[in-house]
Coordinates of C-alpha atoms in Angstrom, one line a residue:
X165 CA 20.8 -81.3 36.0
X166 CA 20.7 -85.1 35.9
X167 CA 16.9 -84.9 36.2
X168 CA 16.7 -82.5 33.3
X169 CA 19.1 -84.7 31.2
X170 CA 17.0 -87.9 31.9
X171 CA 13.8 -86.0 30.9
X172 CA 15.2 -84.6 27.7
X173 CA 17.3 -87.5 26.4
X174 CA 14.3 -89.7 25.3
X175 CA 13.2 -86.8 23.1
X176 CA 16.6 -85.9 21.7
X177 CA 17.5 -89.5 21.0
X178 CA 14.3 -90.0 19.0
X179 CA 14.2 -86.9 16.8
X180 CA 13.0 -87.4 13.2
X181 CA 15.9 -88.0 10.7
X182 CA 15.5 -84.7 8.8
X183 CA 15.8 -82.7 12.1
X184 CA 18.7 -84.8 13.2
X185 CA 20.5 -84.4 9.9
X186 CA 19.9 -80.6 9.9
X187 CA 21.3 -80.3 13.4
X188 CA 24.4 -82.3 12.4
X189 CA 24.9 -80.2 9.3
X190 CA 24.8 -77.0 11.4
X191 CA 26.9 -77.9 14.4
X192 CA 28.7 -81.1 13.4
X193 CA 28.6 -84.6 14.7
X194 CA 30.8 -83.9 17.8
X195 CA 28.8 -81.0 19.1
X196 CA 25.4 -82.6 18.2
X197 CA 26.3 -85.6 20.3
X198 CA 27.6 -83.5 23.2
X199 CA 24.7 -81.0 23.3
X200 CA 21.7 -83.0 22.1
X201 CA 22.5 -86.6 22.8
X202 CA 24.5 -86.3 26.0
X203 CA 22.9 -82.9 27.1
X204 CA 26.4 -81.8 28.2
X205 CA 25.9 -78.0 28.8
X206 CA 29.3 -77.8 30.4
X207 CA 31.0 -78.3 27.1
X208 CA 31.7 -74.6 26.6
X209 CA 33.4 -75.1 23.2
X210 CA 30.4 -76.7 21.6
X211 CA 28.0 -74.4 23.4
X212 CA 29.7 -71.2 22.1
X213 CA 29.9 -72.8 18.6
X214 CA 26.2 -73.6 18.7
X215 CA 25.3 -70.1 19.9
X216 CA 27.5 -68.6 17.1
X217 CA 25.8 -70.8 14.5
X218 CA 22.4 -69.7 15.8
X219 CA 23.2 -66.1 15.8
X220 CA 24.8 -66.4 12.3
X221 CA 21.7 -68.0 10.9
X222 CA 19.5 -65.4 12.6
X223 CA 21.5 -62.5 11.0
X224 CA 21.3 -64.1 7.6
X225 CA 17.5 -64.4 8.0
X226 CA 17.1 -60.9 9.3
X227 CA 19.3 -59.4 6.6
X228 CA 16.9 -60.6 3.9
X229 CA 14.6 -57.7 5.0
X230 CA 16.9 -55.4 6.9
X231 CA 16.9 -52.8 4.1
X232 CA 13.3 -53.2 3.0
X233 CA 12.0 -50.4 5.3
X234 CA 14.6 -48.1 3.7
X235 CA 13.4 -49.1 0.2
X236 CA 9.8 -48.5 1.2
X237 CA 10.6 -45.0 2.6
X238 CA 12.3 -44.0 -0.6
X239 CA 9.4 -45.3 -2.8
X240 CA 6.8 -43.6 -0.6
X241 CA 8.5 -40.2 -0.3
X242 CA 10.0 -40.2 -3.8
X243 CA 12.9 -38.4 -2.3
X244 CA 16.5 -39.3 -1.5
X245 CA 16.8 -36.7 1.3
X246 CA 19.1 -37.8 4.1
X247 CA 20.4 -40.8 2.2
X248 CA 24.0 -40.6 1.0
X249 CA 24.7 -42.0 -2.5
X250 CA 28.5 -42.1 -1.7
X251 CA 27.8 -44.1 1.4
X252 CA 25.9 -46.8 -0.5
X253 CA 28.4 -46.8 -3.3
X254 CA 31.2 -47.5 -1.0
X255 CA 29.3 -50.1 1.1
X256 CA 28.1 -51.9 -2.0
X257 CA 31.6 -52.1 -3.4
X258 CA 32.9 -53.4 0.0
X259 CA 30.1 -56.1 0.2
X260 CA 30.8 -57.3 -3.3
X261 CA 34.5 -57.8 -2.6
X262 CA 33.8 -59.5 0.8
X263 CA 31.2 -61.8 -0.7
X264 CA 33.7 -63.0 -3.4
X265 CA 36.5 -63.4 -0.7
X266 CA 34.3 -65.5 1.6
X267 CA 32.9 -67.7 -1.2
X268 CA 36.3 -68.4 -2.7
X269 CA 37.8 -69.1 0.7
X270 CA 35.0 -71.6 1.4
X271 CA 34.0 -70.1 4.8
X272 CA 30.7 -71.3 6.4
X273 CA 27.7 -69.5 4.8
X274 CA 26.3 -68.6 8.2
X275 CA 29.3 -66.3 8.7
X276 CA 28.8 -64.2 5.6
X277 CA 25.3 -65.0 4.2
X278 CA 23.9 -61.6 5.1
X279 CA 26.5 -60.0 2.8
X280 CA 24.7 -61.4 -0.3
X281 CA 21.3 -60.4 1.0
X282 CA 22.3 -56.8 1.9
X283 CA 24.3 -56.4 -1.3
X284 CA 21.1 -57.1 -3.4
X285 CA 19.1 -54.6 -1.4
X286 CA 21.9 -52.0 -1.5
X287 CA 21.8 -52.1 -5.3
X288 CA 18.1 -51.4 -5.3
X289 CA 18.5 -48.5 -2.8
X290 CA 21.5 -47.0 -4.8
X291 CA 19.4 -47.1 -8.0
X292 CA 16.5 -45.4 -6.3
X293 CA 18.7 -42.7 -4.8
X294 CA 20.1 -41.9 -8.2
X295 CA 16.7 -42.0 -9.8
X296 CA 15.1 -39.6 -7.3
X297 CA 18.2 -37.4 -7.6
X298 CA 17.5 -37.0 -11.3
X299 CA 20.5 -39.2 -12.4
X300 CA 18.8 -42.2 -14.0
X301 CA 21.5 -42.6 -16.6
X302 CA 24.1 -42.9 -13.8
X303 CA 22.0 -45.7 -12.3
X304 CA 22.3 -47.8 -15.4
X305 CA 26.0 -47.2 -15.5
X306 CA 26.3 -48.2 -11.8
X307 CA 24.5 -51.6 -12.4
X308 CA 26.7 -52.3 -15.5
X309 CA 29.9 -51.5 -13.6
X310 CA 28.8 -53.7 -10.7
X311 CA 28.1 -56.7 -12.9
X312 CA 31.5 -56.4 -14.6
X313 CA 33.2 -56.2 -11.2
X314 CA 31.3 -59.3 -10.0
X315 CA 32.5 -61.3 -13.0
X316 CA 36.1 -60.3 -12.3
X317 CA 36.0 -60.9 -8.6
X318 CA 34.5 -64.4 -8.7
X319 CA 36.7 -65.6 -11.6
X320 CA 39.8 -67.5 -10.5
X321 CA 41.3 -67.1 -14.0
X322 CA 41.0 -63.3 -13.9
X323 CA 41.9 -62.6 -10.2
X324 CA 44.1 -64.7 -8.0
X325 CA 43.5 -65.3 -4.3
X326 CA 46.5 -63.2 -3.3
X327 CA 45.2 -60.2 -5.1
X328 CA 41.7 -60.8 -3.8
X329 CA 43.1 -60.9 -0.3
X330 CA 44.6 -57.4 -0.8
X331 CA 41.2 -56.3 -2.1
X332 CA 39.6 -57.6 1.0
X333 CA 41.9 -55.5 3.2
X334 CA 40.7 -52.5 1.1
X335 CA 37.1 -53.7 1.4
X336 CA 37.3 -53.4 5.2
X337 CA 38.4 -49.8 4.7
X338 CA 35.6 -49.2 2.3
X339 CA 33.1 -50.6 4.6
X340 CA 34.3 -48.3 7.4
X341 CA 34.6 -45.3 5.1
X342 CA 31.0 -45.9 3.8
X343 CA 29.6 -44.8 7.1
X344 CA 31.4 -41.4 7.1
X345 CA 29.5 -39.8 4.2
X346 CA 26.2 -40.8 5.9
X347 CA 27.3 -39.4 9.3
X348 CA 28.4 -36.2 7.6
X349 CA 25.1 -35.9 5.6
X350 CA 23.0 -36.2 8.8
X351 CA 25.2 -33.7 10.5
X352 CA 25.1 -31.1 7.7
X353 CA 21.3 -31.5 7.2
X354 CA 20.5 -31.4 10.9
X355 CA 18.2 -34.5 10.6
X356 CA 18.0 -38.0 9.4
X357 CA 15.7 -37.4 6.4
X358 CA 14.5 -40.6 4.8
X359 CA 17.1 -42.8 6.6
X360 CA 15.4 -45.8 8.2
X361 CA 15.8 -46.2 12.0
X362 CA 15.1 -50.0 11.6
X363 CA 18.0 -50.4 9.2
X364 CA 20.4 -48.3 11.4
X365 CA 19.7 -50.2 14.6
X366 CA 19.7 -53.6 12.9
X367 CA 23.1 -52.8 11.4
X368 CA 24.4 -51.9 14.9
X369 CA 23.2 -55.2 16.4
X370 CA 24.3 -57.2 13.4
X371 CA 27.9 -55.8 13.4
X372 CA 28.2 -56.6 17.2
X373 CA 27.0 -60.1 16.6
X374 CA 29.3 -60.6 13.7
X375 CA 32.3 -59.8 16.0
X376 CA 31.3 -62.8 18.2
X377 CA 30.6 -65.2 15.3
X378 CA 33.9 -64.3 13.6
X379 CA 35.8 -65.0 16.7
X380 CA 34.2 -68.4 17.0
X381 CA 34.2 -69.6 13.5
X382 CA 36.6 -67.6 11.2
X383 CA 40.2 -67.3 12.0
X384 CA 40.7 -64.2 9.8
X385 CA 41.9 -60.9 11.5
X386 CA 41.2 -58.9 8.4
X387 CA 37.4 -59.7 8.6
X388 CA 37.4 -59.3 12.4
X389 CA 38.9 -55.8 12.4
X390 CA 36.5 -54.7 9.7
X391 CA 33.5 -55.7 11.9
X392 CA 35.0 -54.0 14.9
X393 CA 35.5 -50.7 13.0
X394 CA 32.1 -51.1 11.4
X395 CA 30.4 -51.5 14.8
X396 CA 32.1 -48.3 16.1
X397 CA 30.7 -46.2 13.2
X398 CA 27.3 -47.9 13.3
X399 CA 27.2 -46.8 16.9
X400 CA 27.8 -43.2 15.9
X401 CA 24.9 -43.5 13.3
X402 CA 22.6 -45.0 15.9
X403 CA 23.4 -42.1 18.4
X404 CA 22.7 -39.6 15.6
X405 CA 19.4 -41.3 14.9
X406 CA 18.4 -40.9 18.6
X407 CA 19.7 -37.3 18.8
X408 CA 17.8 -36.2 15.7
X409 CA 14.7 -38.4 16.3
X410 CA 12.2 -35.6 16.1
X411 CA 14.3 -32.9 14.4
X412 CA 13.3 -31.9 10.8
X413 CA 16.1 -31.6 8.3
X414 CA 17.6 -28.2 7.4
X415 CA 16.0 -28.5 3.9
X416 CA 12.5 -29.0 5.4
X417 CA 13.0 -26.1 7.8
X418 CA 14.0 -23.9 4.9
X419 CA 10.9 -24.8 2.9
X420 CA 8.8 -24.0 5.9
X421 CA 10.3 -20.6 6.1
X422 CA 9.7 -19.9 2.4
X423 CA 6.1 -21.1 2.7
X424 CA 5.3 -18.8 5.7
X425 CA 2.0 -17.1 4.8
X426 CA 1.7 -13.3 4.6
X427 CA -0.9 -13.1 7.5
X428 CA 1.3 -15.3 9.8
X429 CA 1.9 -13.8 13.3
X430 CA 5.6 -14.1 12.6
X431 CA 5.3 -11.9 9.5
X432 CA 5.1 -8.1 10.2
X433 CA 1.9 -6.4 8.9
X434 CA 1.8 -3.2 6.9
X435 CA 0.6 -1.3 9.9
X436 CA 3.5 -2.5 12.0
X437 CA 6.0 -1.5 9.4
X438 CA 4.4 1.9 9.0
X439 CA 4.2 2.5 12.7
X440 CA 7.9 1.5 13.1
X441 CA 8.9 3.9 10.3
X442 CA 6.9 6.9 11.7
X443 CA 8.1 6.3 15.2
X444 CA 11.7 6.6 14.0
X445 CA 12.9 10.1 14.8
X446 CA 13.9 12.1 11.7
X447 CA 17.3 13.7 11.8
X448 CA 17.4 17.5 11.5
X449 CA 19.0 18.4 8.1
X450 CA 20.4 21.7 7.1
X451 CA 17.9 24.4 5.9
X452 CA 18.3 26.6 2.9
X453 CA 16.0 29.3 4.2
X454 CA 17.7 32.7 4.4
X455 CA 17.5 34.4 7.7
X456 CA 16.7 38.0 7.5

């Protein structure tokens, strides 16, 4: 280890000022000195903190595109099949409350930054789901209600921290509850429809990572329990995605049955119907002929 340290220290001690300042701003003076200047990998406290920061920044970066595949699928198919409006409504409400709670508490951006990214994408998806469901007027109402809620949640004069704290408890419940309509929709339709696998599996990994970063950087059990419960339901969604990977939805199957051509081998021909009817024995009915 000493050989590695002596080889790396000339580099880490002479890093350009912008890189050095960025490193200090991310992990702090103490951990920057321990990990980069002293190359002390046995400092587990700083090592875990640096890993947490790296994972947090990675999640924020990935979250900027996590819902883009879902948006693309909706735009291409022009259908909201398999995507639950109620699930997105609940999740968007939960994310808006959580974003206000984290911002007003002054928590590190790396621990909640993806909330803002995903929130914006959720608004787009919800509007598209309503539009393709023939409810464009409801989409406008949804955006207006969301804007009014944001003004209320971020205003200290309108909503105190105590009340916001209670809302955050409810937001954790909303976030968990938002997965249930989606799970139920997949179950009832027998397929995942236009739901994006990329989004589902990224949510699963993101929620697992957030459990670790919250334990390291945020001493808030309300947020932690929300991530744990979210991970459990994201796991159910991911398992459904695997199970129904190649299965068409019930609606698609129904359309295929309706569109079955008349000359299909599965459709009985006129000759077959006639043969089956003549082959059926006729019952002997009573005769009116007089015997004489």
